[in-house]
Coordinates of C-alpha atoms in Angstrom, one line a residue:
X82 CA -153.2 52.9 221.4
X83 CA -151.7 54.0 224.8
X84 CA -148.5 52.1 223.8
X85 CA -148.4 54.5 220.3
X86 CA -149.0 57.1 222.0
X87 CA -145.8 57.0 224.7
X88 CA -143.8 55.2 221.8
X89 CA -144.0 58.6 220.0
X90 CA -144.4 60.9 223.3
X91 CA -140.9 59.5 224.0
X92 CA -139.2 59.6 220.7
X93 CA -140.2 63.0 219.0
X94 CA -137.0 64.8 218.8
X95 CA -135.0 65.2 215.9
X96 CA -131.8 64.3 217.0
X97 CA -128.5 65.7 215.7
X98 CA -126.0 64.0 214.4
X99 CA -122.0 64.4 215.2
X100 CA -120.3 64.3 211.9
X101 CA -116.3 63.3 212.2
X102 CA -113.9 65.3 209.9
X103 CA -112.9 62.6 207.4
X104 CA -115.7 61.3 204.9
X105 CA -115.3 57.5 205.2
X106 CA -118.3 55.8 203.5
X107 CA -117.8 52.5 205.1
X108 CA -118.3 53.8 208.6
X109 CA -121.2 55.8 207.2
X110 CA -122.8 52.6 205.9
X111 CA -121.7 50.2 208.4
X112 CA -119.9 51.4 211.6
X113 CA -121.7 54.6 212.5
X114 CA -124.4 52.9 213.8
X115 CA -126.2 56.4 212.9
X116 CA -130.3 55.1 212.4
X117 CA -130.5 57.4 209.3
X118 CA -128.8 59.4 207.1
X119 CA -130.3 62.5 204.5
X120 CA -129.5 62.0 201.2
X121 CA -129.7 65.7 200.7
X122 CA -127.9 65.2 197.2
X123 CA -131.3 64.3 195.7
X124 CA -132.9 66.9 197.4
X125 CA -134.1 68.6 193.9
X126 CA -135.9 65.3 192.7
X127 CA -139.0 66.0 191.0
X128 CA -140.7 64.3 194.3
X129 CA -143.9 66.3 193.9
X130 CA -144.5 64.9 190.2
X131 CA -143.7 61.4 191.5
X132 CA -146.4 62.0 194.4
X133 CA -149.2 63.0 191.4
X134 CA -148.2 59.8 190.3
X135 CA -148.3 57.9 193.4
X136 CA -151.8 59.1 194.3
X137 CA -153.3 58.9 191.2
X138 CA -153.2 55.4 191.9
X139 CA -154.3 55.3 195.0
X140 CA -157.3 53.2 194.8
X141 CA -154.6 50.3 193.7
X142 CA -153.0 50.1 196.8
X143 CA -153.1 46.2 198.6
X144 CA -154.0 46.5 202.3
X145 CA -150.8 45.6 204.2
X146 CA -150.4 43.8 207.3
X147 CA -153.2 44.7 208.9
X148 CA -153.4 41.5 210.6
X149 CA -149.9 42.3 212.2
X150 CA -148.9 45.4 213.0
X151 CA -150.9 48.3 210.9
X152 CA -153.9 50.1 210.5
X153 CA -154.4 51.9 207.4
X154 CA -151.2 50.7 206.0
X155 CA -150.8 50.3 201.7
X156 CA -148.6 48.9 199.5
X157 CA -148.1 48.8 196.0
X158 CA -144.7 47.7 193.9
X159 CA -143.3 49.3 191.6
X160 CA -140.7 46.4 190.9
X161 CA -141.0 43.2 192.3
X162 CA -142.5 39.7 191.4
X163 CA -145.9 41.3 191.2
X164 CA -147.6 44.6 191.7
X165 CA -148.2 43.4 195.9
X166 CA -144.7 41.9 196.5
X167 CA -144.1 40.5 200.0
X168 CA -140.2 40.0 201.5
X169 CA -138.4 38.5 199.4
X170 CA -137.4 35.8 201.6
X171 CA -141.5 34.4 201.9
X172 CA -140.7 33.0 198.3
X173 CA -138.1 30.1 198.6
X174 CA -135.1 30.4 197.0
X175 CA -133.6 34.0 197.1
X176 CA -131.5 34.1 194.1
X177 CA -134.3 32.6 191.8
X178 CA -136.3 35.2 193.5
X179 CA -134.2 38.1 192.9
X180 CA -134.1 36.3 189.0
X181 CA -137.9 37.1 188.7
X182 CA -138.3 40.5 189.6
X183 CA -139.0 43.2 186.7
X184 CA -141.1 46.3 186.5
X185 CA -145.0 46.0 187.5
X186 CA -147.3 47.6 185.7
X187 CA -147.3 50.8 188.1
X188 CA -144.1 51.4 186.8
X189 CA -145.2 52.1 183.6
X190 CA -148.0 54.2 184.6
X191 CA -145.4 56.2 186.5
X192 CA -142.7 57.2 184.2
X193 CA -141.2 60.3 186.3
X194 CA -140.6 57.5 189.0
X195 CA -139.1 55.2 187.1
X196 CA -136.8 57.4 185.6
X197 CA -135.6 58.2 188.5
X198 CA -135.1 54.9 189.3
X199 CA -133.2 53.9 186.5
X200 CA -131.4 57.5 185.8
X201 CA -130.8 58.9 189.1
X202 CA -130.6 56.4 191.8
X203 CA -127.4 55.3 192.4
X204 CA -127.1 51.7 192.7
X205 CA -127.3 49.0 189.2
X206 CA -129.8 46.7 191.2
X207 CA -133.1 47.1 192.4
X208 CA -134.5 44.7 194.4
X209 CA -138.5 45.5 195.8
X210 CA -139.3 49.3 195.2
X211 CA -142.7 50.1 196.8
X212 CA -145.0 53.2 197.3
X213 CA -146.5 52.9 200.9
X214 CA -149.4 54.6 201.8
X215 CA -150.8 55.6 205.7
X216 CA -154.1 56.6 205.8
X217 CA -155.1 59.0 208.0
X218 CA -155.1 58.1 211.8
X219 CA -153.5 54.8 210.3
X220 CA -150.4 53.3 211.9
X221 CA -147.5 51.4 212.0
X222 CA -146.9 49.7 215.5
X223 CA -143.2 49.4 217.4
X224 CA -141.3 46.8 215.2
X225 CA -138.0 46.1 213.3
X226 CA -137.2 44.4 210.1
X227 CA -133.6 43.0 211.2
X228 CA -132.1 41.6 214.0
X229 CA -129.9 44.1 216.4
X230 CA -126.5 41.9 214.6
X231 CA -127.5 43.2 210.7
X232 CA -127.1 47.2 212.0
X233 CA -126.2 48.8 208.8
X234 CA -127.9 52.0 206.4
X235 CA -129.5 49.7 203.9
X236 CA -133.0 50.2 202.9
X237 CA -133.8 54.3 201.0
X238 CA -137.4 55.2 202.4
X239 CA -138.1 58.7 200.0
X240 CA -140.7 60.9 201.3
X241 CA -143.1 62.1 198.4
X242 CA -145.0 64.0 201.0
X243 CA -145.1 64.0 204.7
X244 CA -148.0 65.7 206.1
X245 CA -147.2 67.4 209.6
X246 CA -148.7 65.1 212.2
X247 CA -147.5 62.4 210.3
X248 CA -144.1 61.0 212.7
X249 CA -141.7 58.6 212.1
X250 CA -140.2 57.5 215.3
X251 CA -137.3 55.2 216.2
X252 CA -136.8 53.9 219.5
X253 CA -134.4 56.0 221.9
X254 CA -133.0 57.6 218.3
X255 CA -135.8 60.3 217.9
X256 CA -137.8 61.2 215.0
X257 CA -137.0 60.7 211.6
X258 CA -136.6 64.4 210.0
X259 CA -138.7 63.9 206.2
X260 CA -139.8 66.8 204.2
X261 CA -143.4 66.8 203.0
X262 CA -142.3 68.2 199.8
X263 CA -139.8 65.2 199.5
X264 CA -136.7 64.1 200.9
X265 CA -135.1 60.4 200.7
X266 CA -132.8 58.6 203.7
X267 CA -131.0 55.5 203.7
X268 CA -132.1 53.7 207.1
X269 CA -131.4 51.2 209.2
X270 CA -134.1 49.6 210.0
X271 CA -133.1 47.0 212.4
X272 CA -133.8 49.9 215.1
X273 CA -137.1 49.6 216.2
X274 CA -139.4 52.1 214.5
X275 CA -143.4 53.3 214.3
X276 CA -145.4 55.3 212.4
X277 CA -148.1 57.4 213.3
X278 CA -150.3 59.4 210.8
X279 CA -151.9 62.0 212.9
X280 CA -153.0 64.1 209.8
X281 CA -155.9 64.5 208.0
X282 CA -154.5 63.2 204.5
X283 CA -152.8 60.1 203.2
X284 CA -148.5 60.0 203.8
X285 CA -147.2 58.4 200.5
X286 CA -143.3 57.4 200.4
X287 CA -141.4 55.1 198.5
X288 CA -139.3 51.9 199.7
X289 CA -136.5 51.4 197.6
X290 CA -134.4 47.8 198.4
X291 CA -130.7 47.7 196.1
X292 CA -127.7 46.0 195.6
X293 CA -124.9 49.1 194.2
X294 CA -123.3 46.2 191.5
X295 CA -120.8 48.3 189.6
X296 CA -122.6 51.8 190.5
X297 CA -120.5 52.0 193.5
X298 CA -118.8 55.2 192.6
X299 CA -122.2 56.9 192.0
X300 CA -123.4 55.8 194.8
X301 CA -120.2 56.9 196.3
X302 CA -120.6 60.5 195.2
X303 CA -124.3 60.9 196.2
X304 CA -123.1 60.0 199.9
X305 CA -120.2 62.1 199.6
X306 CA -121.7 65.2 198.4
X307 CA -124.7 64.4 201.0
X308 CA -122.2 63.8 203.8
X309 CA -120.7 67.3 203.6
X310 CA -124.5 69.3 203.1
X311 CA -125.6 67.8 205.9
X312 CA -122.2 68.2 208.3
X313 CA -122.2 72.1 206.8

């Protein structure tokens, strides 16, 4: 625990962001090498609705990687291959994979989530979309999901509440700033990350993994409009 403990010590400052003149989405995405960026075009999303949802089903949840690197850590998909979808890579080929995902069950028990999956978010493909639940005093230990080379903003994680004492901390890039009413980020989350739930009630937030197809100008027009909130 001492490890969480400095891992968070050390990386609990929001840190600010320098935002050039010139909107370029490419560098955004790719070149900035910025560990997260607010989507503060969906900042009106009906996240607390989706959260009723979320929790009502909180008994649902699969237990995940607790023999790795969490305690307290849920997971249940929303669209996958099944309602407890792993990486897509642990199930051979990835294009028949990507063939056999659809929604779950939870989606249809969730229909103010999946609308705004299919109606709002801006991208044609979704790939895994999971809630992810922390229980409280549960953790997620130092880790990353890509190697250093694969730097990119590529993965949405959407608040649907973020209780305070509940951190999410990147390694020498500060902590991440989510709303507990809601907020969504595109991440990059081949910088090593942790999180710690210090409060006394569960963090839920949603996972969402995409492919744009031909919804690249929407996509282009949520970043765009985000780009200049944020910068102010």
């Amino acid at each position: 625990m001492i490890n969480l403990e400095q891992f968070h010590s050390k990386n609990n400052t929001v840190l600010q962001q320098k935002y050039p003149e010139v909107f370029d989405p490419k560098w955004i995405v790719t070149e900035s090498g910025w560990p997260y960026f607010h989507l503060s075009a969906l900042d009106n999303q009906p996240w607390q609705e989706m959260y009723k949802e979320a929790e009502a089903l909180s008994d649902k949840f699969y237990t995940h990687r607790e023999d790795t690197y969490g305690k307290g850590w849920k997971s249940l998909t929303l669209h996958g291959v099944n309602d407890d979808t792993q990486s897509l890579n642990t199930y051979g080929d990835r294009q028949d994979t990507l063939n056999q995902l659809d929604w779950t069950w939870v989606a249809n028990e969730c229909p103010v989530t999946k609308k705004f999956l299919t109606d709002v978010w801006p991208a044609e493909f979704l790939n895994r979309v999971r809630f992810m639940l922390l229980e409280p005093g549960g953790y997620i230990l130092p880790h990353q999901d890509r190697e250093d080379h694969e730097k990119r903003l590529s993965v949405c994680n959407i608040s649907l509440n973020n209780p305070k004492g509940c951190n999410f901390a990147l390694k020498d890039k500060g902590r991440v700033p989510f709303k507990d009413e809601g907020s969504a980020f595109l991440m990059d989350i081949s910088n090593v990350h942790s999180v710690w739930n210090t409060s006394d009630k569960p963090r839920i937030h949603m996972i969402i993994h995409y492919e744009l197809g031909r919804r690249v100008r929407d996509f282009f027009y949520v970043l765009r409009e985000s780009y200049f909130t944020n910068r102010g």
